[in-house]
Short mmCIF file of C-alpha atoms in Angstrom, two decimals:
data_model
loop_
_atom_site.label_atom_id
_atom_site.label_comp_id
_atom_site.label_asym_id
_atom_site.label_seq_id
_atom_site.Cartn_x
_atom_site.Cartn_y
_atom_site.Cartn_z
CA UNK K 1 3.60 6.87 102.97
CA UNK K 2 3.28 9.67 105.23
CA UNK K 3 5.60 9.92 107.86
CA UNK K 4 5.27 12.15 111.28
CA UNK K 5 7.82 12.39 114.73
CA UNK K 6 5.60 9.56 116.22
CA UNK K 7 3.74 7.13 113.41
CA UNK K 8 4.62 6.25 109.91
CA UNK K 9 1.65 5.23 107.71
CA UNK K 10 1.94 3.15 104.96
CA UNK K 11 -0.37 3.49 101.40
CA UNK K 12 -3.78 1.68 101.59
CA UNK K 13 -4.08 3.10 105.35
CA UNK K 14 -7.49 5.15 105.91
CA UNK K 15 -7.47 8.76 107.43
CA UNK K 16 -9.72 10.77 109.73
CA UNK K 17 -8.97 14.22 109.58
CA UNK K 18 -11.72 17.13 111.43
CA UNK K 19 -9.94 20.32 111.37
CA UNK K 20 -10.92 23.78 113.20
CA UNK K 21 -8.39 26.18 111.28
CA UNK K 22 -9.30 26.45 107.32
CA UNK K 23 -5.07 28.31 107.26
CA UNK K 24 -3.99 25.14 108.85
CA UNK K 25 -6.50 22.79 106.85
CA UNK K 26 -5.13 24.01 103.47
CA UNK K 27 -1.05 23.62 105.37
CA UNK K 28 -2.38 20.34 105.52
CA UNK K 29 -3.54 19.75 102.12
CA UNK K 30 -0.26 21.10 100.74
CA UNK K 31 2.20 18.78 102.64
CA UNK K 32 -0.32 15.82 101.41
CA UNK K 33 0.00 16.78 98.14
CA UNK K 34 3.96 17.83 98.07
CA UNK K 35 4.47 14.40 100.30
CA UNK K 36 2.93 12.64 97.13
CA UNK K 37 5.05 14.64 94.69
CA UNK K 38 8.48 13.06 96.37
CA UNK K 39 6.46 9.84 95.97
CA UNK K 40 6.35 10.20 92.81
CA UNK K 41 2.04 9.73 93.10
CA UNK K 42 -0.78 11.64 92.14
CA UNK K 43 -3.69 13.10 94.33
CA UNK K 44 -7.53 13.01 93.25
CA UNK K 45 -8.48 16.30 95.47
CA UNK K 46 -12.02 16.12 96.49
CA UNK K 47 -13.45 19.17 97.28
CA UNK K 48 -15.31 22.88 97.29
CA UNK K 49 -14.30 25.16 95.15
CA UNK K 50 -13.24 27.47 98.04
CA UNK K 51 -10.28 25.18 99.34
CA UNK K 52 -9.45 23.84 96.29
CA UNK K 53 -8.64 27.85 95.46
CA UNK K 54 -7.08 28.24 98.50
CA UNK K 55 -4.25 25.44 98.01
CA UNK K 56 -3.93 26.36 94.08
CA UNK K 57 -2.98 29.97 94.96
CA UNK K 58 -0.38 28.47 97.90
CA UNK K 59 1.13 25.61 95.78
CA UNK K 60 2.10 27.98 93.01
CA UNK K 61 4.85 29.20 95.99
CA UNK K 62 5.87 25.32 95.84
CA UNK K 63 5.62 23.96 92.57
CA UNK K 64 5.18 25.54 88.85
CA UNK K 65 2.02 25.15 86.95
CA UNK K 66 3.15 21.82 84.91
CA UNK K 67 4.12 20.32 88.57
CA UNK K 68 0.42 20.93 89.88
CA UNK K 69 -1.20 20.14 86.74
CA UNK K 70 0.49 16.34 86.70
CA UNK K 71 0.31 15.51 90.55
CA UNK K 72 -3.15 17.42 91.30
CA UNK K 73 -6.38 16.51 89.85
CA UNK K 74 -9.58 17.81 91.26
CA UNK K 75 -13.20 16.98 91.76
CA UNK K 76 -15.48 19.20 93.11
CA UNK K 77 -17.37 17.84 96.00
CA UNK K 78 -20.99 18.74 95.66
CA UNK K 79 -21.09 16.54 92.91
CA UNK K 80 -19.17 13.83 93.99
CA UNK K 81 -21.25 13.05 97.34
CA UNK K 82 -24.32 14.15 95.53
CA UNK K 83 -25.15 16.81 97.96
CA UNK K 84 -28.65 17.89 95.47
CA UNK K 85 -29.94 14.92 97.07
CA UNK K 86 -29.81 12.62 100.21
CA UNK K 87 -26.62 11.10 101.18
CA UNK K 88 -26.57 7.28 100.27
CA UNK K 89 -23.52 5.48 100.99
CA UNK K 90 -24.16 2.70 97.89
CA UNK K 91 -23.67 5.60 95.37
CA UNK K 92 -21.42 7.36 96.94
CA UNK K 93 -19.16 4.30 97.23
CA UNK K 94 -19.99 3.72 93.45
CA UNK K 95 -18.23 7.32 93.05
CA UNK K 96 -15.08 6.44 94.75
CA UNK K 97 -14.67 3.53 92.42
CA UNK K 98 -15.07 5.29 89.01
CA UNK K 99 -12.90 7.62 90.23
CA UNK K 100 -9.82 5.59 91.18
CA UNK K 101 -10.66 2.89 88.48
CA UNK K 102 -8.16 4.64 85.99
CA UNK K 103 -5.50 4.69 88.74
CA UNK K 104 -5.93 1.16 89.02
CA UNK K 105 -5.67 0.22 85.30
CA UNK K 106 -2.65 2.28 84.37
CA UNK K 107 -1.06 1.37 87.39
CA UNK K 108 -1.17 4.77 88.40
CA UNK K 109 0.34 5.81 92.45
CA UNK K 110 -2.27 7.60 93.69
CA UNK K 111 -3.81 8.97 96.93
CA UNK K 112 -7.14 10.49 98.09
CA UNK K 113 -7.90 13.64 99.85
CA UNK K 114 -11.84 13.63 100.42
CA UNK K 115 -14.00 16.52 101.91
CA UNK K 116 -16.51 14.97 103.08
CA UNK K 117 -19.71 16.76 103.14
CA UNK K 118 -23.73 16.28 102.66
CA UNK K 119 -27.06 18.41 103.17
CA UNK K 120 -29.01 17.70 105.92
CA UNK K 121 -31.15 14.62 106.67
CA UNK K 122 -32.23 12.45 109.03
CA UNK K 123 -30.06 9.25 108.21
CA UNK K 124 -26.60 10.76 108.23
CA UNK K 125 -25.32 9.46 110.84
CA UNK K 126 -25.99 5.74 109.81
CA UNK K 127 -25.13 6.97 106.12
CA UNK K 128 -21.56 8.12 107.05
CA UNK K 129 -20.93 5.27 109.52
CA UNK K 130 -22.06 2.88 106.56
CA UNK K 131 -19.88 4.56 104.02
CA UNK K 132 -16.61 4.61 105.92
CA UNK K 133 -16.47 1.00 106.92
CA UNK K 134 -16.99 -0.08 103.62
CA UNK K 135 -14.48 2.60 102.76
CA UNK K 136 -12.13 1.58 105.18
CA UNK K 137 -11.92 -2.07 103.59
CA UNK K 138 -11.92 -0.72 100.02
CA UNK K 139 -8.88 1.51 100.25
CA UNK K 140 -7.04 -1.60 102.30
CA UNK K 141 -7.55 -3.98 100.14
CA UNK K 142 -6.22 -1.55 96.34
CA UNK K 143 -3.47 0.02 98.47
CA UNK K 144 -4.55 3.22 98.42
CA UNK K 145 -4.00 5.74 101.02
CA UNK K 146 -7.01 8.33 101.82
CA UNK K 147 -7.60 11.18 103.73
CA UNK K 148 -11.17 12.00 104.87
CA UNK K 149 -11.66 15.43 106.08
CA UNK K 150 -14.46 16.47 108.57
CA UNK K 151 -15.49 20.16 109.53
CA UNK K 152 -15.45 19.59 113.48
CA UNK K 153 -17.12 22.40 114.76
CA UNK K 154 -20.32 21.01 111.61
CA UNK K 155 -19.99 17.43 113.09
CA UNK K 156 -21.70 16.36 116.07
CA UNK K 157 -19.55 14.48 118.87
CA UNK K 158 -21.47 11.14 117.99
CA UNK K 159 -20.53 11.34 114.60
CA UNK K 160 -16.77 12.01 115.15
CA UNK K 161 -16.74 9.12 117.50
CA UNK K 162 -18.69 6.72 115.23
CA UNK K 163 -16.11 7.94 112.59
CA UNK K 164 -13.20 6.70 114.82
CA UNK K 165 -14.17 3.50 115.02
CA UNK K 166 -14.01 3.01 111.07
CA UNK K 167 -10.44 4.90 110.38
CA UNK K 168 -7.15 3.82 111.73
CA UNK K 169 -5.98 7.30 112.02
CA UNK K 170 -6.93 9.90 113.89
CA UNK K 171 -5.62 13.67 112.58
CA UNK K 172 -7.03 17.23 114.10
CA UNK K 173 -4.96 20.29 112.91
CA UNK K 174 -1.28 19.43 114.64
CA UNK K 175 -1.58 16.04 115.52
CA UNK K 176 -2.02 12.11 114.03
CA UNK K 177 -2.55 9.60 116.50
CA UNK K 178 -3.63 5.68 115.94
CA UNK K 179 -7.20 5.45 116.64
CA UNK K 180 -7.88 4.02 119.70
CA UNK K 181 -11.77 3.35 118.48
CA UNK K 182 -10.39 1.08 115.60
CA UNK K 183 -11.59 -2.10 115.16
CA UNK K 184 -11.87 -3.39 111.91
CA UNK K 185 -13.45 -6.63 112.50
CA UNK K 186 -16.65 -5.30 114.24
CA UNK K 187 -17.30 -3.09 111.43
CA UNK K 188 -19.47 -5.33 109.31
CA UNK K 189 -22.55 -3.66 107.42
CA UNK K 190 -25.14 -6.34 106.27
CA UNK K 191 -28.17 -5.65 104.50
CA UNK K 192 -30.75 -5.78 107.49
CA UNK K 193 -31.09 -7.50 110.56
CA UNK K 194 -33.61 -9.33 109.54
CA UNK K 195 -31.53 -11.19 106.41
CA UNK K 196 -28.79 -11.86 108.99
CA UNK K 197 -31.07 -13.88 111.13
CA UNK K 198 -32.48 -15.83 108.52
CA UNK K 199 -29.49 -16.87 107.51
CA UNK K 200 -28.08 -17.92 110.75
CA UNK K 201 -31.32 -19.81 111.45
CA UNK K 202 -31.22 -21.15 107.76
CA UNK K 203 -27.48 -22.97 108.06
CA UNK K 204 -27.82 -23.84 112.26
CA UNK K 205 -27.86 -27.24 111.11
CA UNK K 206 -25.55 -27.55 109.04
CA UNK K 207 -23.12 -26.11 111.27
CA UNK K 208 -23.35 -28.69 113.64
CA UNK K 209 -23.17 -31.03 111.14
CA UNK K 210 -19.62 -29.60 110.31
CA UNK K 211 -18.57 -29.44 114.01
CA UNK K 212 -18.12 -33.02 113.49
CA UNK K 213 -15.71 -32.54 110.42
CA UNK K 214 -13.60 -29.78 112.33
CA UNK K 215 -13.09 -32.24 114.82
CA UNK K 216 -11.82 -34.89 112.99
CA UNK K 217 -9.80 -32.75 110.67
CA UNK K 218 -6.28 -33.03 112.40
CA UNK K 219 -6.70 -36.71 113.35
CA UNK K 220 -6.77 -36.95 109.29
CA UNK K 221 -4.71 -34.45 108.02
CA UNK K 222 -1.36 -35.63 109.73
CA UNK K 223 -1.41 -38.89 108.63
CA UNK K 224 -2.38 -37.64 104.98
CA UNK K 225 0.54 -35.15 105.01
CA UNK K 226 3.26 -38.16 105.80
CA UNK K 227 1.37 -40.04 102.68
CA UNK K 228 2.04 -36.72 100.62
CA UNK K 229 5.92 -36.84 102.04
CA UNK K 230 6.24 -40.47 100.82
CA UNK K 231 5.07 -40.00 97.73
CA UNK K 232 7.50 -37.06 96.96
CA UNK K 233 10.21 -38.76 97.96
CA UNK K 234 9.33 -41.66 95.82
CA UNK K 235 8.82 -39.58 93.07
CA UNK K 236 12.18 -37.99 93.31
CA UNK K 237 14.31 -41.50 93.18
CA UNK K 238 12.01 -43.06 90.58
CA UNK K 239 12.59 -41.01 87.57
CA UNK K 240 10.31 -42.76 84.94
CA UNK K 241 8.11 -45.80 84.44
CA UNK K 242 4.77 -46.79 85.52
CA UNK K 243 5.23 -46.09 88.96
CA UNK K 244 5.70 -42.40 88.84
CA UNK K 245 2.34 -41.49 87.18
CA UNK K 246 0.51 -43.55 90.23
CA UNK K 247 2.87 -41.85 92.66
CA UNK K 248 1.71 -38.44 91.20
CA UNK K 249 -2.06 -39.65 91.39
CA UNK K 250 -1.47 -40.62 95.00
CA UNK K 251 -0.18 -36.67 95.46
CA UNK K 252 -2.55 -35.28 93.70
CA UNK K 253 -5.05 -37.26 95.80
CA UNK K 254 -3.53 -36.55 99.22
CA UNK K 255 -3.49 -32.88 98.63
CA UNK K 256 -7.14 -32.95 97.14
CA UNK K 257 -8.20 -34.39 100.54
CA UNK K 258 -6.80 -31.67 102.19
CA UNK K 259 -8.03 -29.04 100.36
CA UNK K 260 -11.32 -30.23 100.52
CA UNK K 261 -10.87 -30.79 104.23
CA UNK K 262 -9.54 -26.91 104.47
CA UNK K 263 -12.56 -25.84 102.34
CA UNK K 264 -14.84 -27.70 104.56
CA UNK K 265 -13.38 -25.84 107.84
CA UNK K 266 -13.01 -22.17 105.80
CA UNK K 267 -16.62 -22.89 105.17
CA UNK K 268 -17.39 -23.23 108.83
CA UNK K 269 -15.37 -20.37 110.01
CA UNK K 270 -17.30 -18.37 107.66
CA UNK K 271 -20.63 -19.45 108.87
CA UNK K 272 -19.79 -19.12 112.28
CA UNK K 273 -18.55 -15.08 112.08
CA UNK K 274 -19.44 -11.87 109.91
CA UNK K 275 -16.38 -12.22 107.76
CA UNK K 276 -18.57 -13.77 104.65
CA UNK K 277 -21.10 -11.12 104.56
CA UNK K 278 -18.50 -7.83 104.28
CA UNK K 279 -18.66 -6.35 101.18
CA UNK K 280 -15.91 -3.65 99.58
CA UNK K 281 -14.37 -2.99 96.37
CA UNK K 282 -11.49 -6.33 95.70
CA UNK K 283 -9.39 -7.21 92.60
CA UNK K 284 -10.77 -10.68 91.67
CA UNK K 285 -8.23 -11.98 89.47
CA UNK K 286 -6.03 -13.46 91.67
CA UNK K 287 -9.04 -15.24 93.19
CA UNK K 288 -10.29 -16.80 90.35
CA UNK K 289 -6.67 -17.96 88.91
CA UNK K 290 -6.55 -19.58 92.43
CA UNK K 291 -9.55 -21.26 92.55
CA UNK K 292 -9.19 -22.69 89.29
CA UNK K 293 -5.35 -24.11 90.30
CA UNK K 294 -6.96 -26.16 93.23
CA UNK K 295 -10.06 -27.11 91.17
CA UNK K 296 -7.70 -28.36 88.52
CA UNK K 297 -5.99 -30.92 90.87
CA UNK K 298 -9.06 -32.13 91.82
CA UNK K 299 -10.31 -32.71 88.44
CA UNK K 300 -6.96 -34.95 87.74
CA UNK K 301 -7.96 -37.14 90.72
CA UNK K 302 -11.38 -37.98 88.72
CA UNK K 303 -9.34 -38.31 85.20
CA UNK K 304 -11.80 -35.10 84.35
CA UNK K 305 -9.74 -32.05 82.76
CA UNK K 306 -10.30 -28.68 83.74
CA UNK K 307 -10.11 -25.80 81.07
CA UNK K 308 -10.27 -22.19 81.82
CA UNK K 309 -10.34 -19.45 79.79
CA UNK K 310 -9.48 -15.92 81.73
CA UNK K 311 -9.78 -12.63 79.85
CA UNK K 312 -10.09 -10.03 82.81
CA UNK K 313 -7.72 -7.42 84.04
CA UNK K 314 -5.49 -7.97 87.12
CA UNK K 315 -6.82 -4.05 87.81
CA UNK K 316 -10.48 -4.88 87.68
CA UNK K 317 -12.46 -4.10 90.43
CA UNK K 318 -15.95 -5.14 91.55
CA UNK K 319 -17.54 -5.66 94.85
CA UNK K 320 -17.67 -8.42 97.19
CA UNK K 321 -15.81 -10.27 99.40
CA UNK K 322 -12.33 -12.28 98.56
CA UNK K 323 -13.79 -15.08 100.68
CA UNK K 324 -17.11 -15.27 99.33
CA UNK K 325 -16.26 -14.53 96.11
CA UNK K 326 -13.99 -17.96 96.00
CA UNK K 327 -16.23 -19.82 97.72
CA UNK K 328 -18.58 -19.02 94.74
CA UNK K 329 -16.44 -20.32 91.78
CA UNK K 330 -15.27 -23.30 94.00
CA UNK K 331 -18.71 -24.66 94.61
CA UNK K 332 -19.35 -24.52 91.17
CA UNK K 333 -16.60 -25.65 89.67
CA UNK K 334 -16.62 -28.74 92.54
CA UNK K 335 -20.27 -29.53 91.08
CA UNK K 336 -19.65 -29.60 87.77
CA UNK K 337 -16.78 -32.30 88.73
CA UNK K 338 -18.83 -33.80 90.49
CA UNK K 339 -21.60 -34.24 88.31
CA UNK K 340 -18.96 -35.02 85.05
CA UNK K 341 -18.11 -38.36 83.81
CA UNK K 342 -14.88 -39.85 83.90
CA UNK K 343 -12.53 -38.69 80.49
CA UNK K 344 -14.80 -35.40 80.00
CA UNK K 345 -13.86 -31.77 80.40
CA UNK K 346 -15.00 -29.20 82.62
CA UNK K 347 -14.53 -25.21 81.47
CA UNK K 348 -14.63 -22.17 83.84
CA UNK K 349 -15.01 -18.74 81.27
CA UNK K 350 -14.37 -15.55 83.05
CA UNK K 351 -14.58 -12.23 80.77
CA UNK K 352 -16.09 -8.60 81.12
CA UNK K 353 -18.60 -6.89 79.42
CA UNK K 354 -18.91 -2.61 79.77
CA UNK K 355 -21.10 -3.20 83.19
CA UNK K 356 -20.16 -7.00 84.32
CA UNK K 357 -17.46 -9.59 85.44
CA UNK K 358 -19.24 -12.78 83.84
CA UNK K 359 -18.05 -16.00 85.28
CA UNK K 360 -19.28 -19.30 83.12
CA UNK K 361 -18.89 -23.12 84.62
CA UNK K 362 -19.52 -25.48 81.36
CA UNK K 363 -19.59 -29.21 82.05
CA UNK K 364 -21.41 -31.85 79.79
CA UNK K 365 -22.29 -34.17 82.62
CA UNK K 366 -25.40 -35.45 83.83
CA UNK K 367 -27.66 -32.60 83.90
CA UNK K 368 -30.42 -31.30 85.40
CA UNK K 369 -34.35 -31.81 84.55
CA UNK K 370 -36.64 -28.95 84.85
CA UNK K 371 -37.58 -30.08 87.85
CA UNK K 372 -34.56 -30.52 89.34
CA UNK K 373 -33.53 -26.50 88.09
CA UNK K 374 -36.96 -25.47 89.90
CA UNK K 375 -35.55 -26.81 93.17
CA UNK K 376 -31.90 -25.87 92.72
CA UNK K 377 -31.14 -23.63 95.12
CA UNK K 378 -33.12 -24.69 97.90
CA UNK K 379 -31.46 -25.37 100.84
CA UNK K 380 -30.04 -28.90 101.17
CA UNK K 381 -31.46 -29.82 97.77
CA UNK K 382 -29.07 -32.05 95.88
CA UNK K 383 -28.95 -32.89 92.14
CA UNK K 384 -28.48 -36.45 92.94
CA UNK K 385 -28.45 -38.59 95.95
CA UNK K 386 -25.68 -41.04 94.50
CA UNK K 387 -23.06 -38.35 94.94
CA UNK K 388 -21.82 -37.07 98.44
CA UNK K 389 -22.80 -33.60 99.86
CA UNK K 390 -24.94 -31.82 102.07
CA UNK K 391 -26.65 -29.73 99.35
CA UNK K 392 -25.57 -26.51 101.22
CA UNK K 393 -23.19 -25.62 98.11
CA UNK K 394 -25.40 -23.95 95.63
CA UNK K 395 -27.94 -22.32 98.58
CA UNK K 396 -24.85 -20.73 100.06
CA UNK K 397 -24.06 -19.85 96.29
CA UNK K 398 -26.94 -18.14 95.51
CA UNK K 399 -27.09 -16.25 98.57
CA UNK K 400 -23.95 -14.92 98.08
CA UNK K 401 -24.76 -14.01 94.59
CA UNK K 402 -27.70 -12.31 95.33
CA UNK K 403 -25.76 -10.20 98.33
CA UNK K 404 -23.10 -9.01 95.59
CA UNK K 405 -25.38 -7.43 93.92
CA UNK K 406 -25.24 -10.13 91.11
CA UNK K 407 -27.19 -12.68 88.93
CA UNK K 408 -26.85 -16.30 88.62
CA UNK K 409 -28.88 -18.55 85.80
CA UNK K 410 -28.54 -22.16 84.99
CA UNK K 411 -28.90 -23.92 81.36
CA UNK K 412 -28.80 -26.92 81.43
CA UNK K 413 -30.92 -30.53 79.78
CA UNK K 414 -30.74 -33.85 81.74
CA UNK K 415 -27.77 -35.92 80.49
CA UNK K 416 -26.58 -33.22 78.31
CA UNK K 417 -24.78 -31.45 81.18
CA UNK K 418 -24.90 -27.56 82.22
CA UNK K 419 -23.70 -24.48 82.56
CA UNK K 420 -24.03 -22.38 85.38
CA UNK K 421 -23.37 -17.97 84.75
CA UNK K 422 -23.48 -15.44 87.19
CA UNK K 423 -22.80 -11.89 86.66
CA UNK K 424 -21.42 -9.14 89.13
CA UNK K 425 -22.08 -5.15 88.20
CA UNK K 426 -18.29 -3.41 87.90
CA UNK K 427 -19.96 -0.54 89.32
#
């Protein structure tokens, strides 16, 4: 936390800093790191050699020589934006990450003072603007505060505003201010225009379909919420006997309903705005322990069990979307319900290799033919037209997949069920 006569900003909050004086950059730089120190945090100092010199020789008049060594660590700039080469955002994103990785393991307080700084080339400008919005929603989402720094009098006046717009704060030499350019929810980077469209054109229809579903929704969901209150309170005078496992069931089915019902208009919402096609750096964990809780009640309400078997770290990063990510593993997991017979299992694996988060869905159901694989993620394709669906689940899937960076593959013999993998890079 850094705190000033006029704002207080918390860890996780994103910093734009262009300075004029380098005496009154490296003040700066010392109160950031001595600010950490009470904290009890460390600093990754990224940087030239020149600065990095400059606070060393000032902090000694602070702090003794064990004190810097444990709360400063240093990285010398040139290498860490790559500035042999052009400036790409991707990499230099894949930088940040390996360098705060260890932080995140060991649990580590930490904080980020960046120099920003690049050779020149004719991209920058969408370059930096791509690189700080997805940096912006990275250090949000781990907690960790960072400071970008900016030589004003090298940046042009587009840049610093475009730079606004993707940093909460606003610092110059003797001031902090809120941004007044910041708005997080317009700054969404997708791949290309042209993948955007196609998508939008691609799922039109099926958004209209669900307009029909949103509309609906409450009519349904109040009356299933007083069948979820009955059955509680029913539960809670009948203590034993063949009653109470059907008033569970009738629980477990009312709140299945509503999930899927709350999926259903998540889905839309999705569709309908940018939010599903941000990526940054997110702890998936958490996301796959609570996808595999709701799948789990809805695999009761078919009599089909639900096994999971998580070996990841609640510190691992990779990149994505929290959204997107659980709309991944829910779709799959929902099929392989789906397509499972009554009395089977259904197992979600989820485990790391040295370069990949790999998430398995196992069920022995029905299967697919080859046919049916060759046609498997084509939009509104279904597996089998017994079972209810719009066959938007695995398109979306894939799509997402494939905008993660990742890889998804399908085994799978008819009647002898399948198993679906898909693999995102850790860096």
């Amino acid at each position: 936390m850094i705190a000033t006569k006029d704002v207080t900003i918390k860890d996780g909050s994103h910093i734009l800093y262009f300075y004029n004086s380098t005496e009154k950059y490296i003040d700066n730089a010392i109160s950031f790191v001595l600010s950490a120190k009470s904290l009890q945090q460390q600093v990754i100092f990224i940087d030239n050699t020149m600065h990095y010199e400059l606070l060393m020789q000032r902090l000694q008049e602070k702090l003794n020589e064990i004190e810097i060594a444990e709360t400063v660590h240093y990285i010398n700039n040139y290498d860490f934006y790559e500035m042999y080469g052009d400036f790409h955002f991707e990499r230099v994103l894949t930088n940040f990450k390996n360098v705060v990785q260890p932080y995140v393991d060991g649990m580590i307080p930490v904080r980020v003072w960046g120099h920003v700084d690049w050779r020149v080339q004719e991209n920058i400008k969408d370059q930096l603007r791509k690189y700080e919005t997805q940096a912006d929603l990275t250090v949000s989402e781990i907690g960790i505060m960072t400071l970008c720094t900016y030589n004003a009098s090298e940046v042009p006046a587009a840049i610093q505003i475009e730079m606004m717009k993707s940093h909460e704060y606003f610092m110059t030499d003797t001031e902090i201010v809120r941004s007044s350019l910041y708005k997080r929810k317009e700054n969404v980077v997708f791949p290309s225009l042209s993948f955007k469209d196609k998508i939008e054109s691609e799922l039109d229809f099926y958004k209209r379909k669900l307009d029909f579903i949103h509309v609906v929704s409450h009519e349904v969901r109040n009356p299933l919420t007083v069948i979820k209150a009955f059955a509680t309170i029913l539960k809670s005078e009948i203590k034993e006997g063949q009653y109470l496992e059907k008033l569970q069931l009738i629980e477990d089915y009312a709140v299945a309903i509503d999930h899927e019902i709350n999926h259903i208009i998540q889905t839309e919402q999705m569709l309908t705005t940018d939010v599903l096609w941000k990526t940054k750096l997110i702890l998936p964990l958490s996301a796959v322990n609570e996808v595999v809780d709701i799948m789990s009640l809805k695999g009761r309400t078919q009599n089909i069990e639900v096994q999971s078997h998580i070996d990841i770290s609640e510190k691992l990063i990779v990149k994505g979307n929290l959204m997107g990510f659980k709309l991944i593993i829910s779709n799959l997991l929902s099929n392989a319900i789906k397509y499972s017979h009554e009395g089977q299992q259904v197992k979600l694996n989820a485990i790391t290799d040295s370069t990949h988060l790999i998430i398995e869905v196992i069920d022995s159901g029905v299967g697919m033919s080859k046919e049916e694989i060759k046609n498997l993620y084509n939009k509104y394709a279904k597996l089998n037209d017994e079972k209810p669906g719009q066959g938007i689940g695995l398109f979306m899937v894939h799509k997402l997949v494939e905008h993660f960076k990742g890889k998804i593959s399908v085994k799978s013999d008819l009647g002898q069920g399948s198993t679906f993998t898909v693999m995102f890079p850790l860096a």
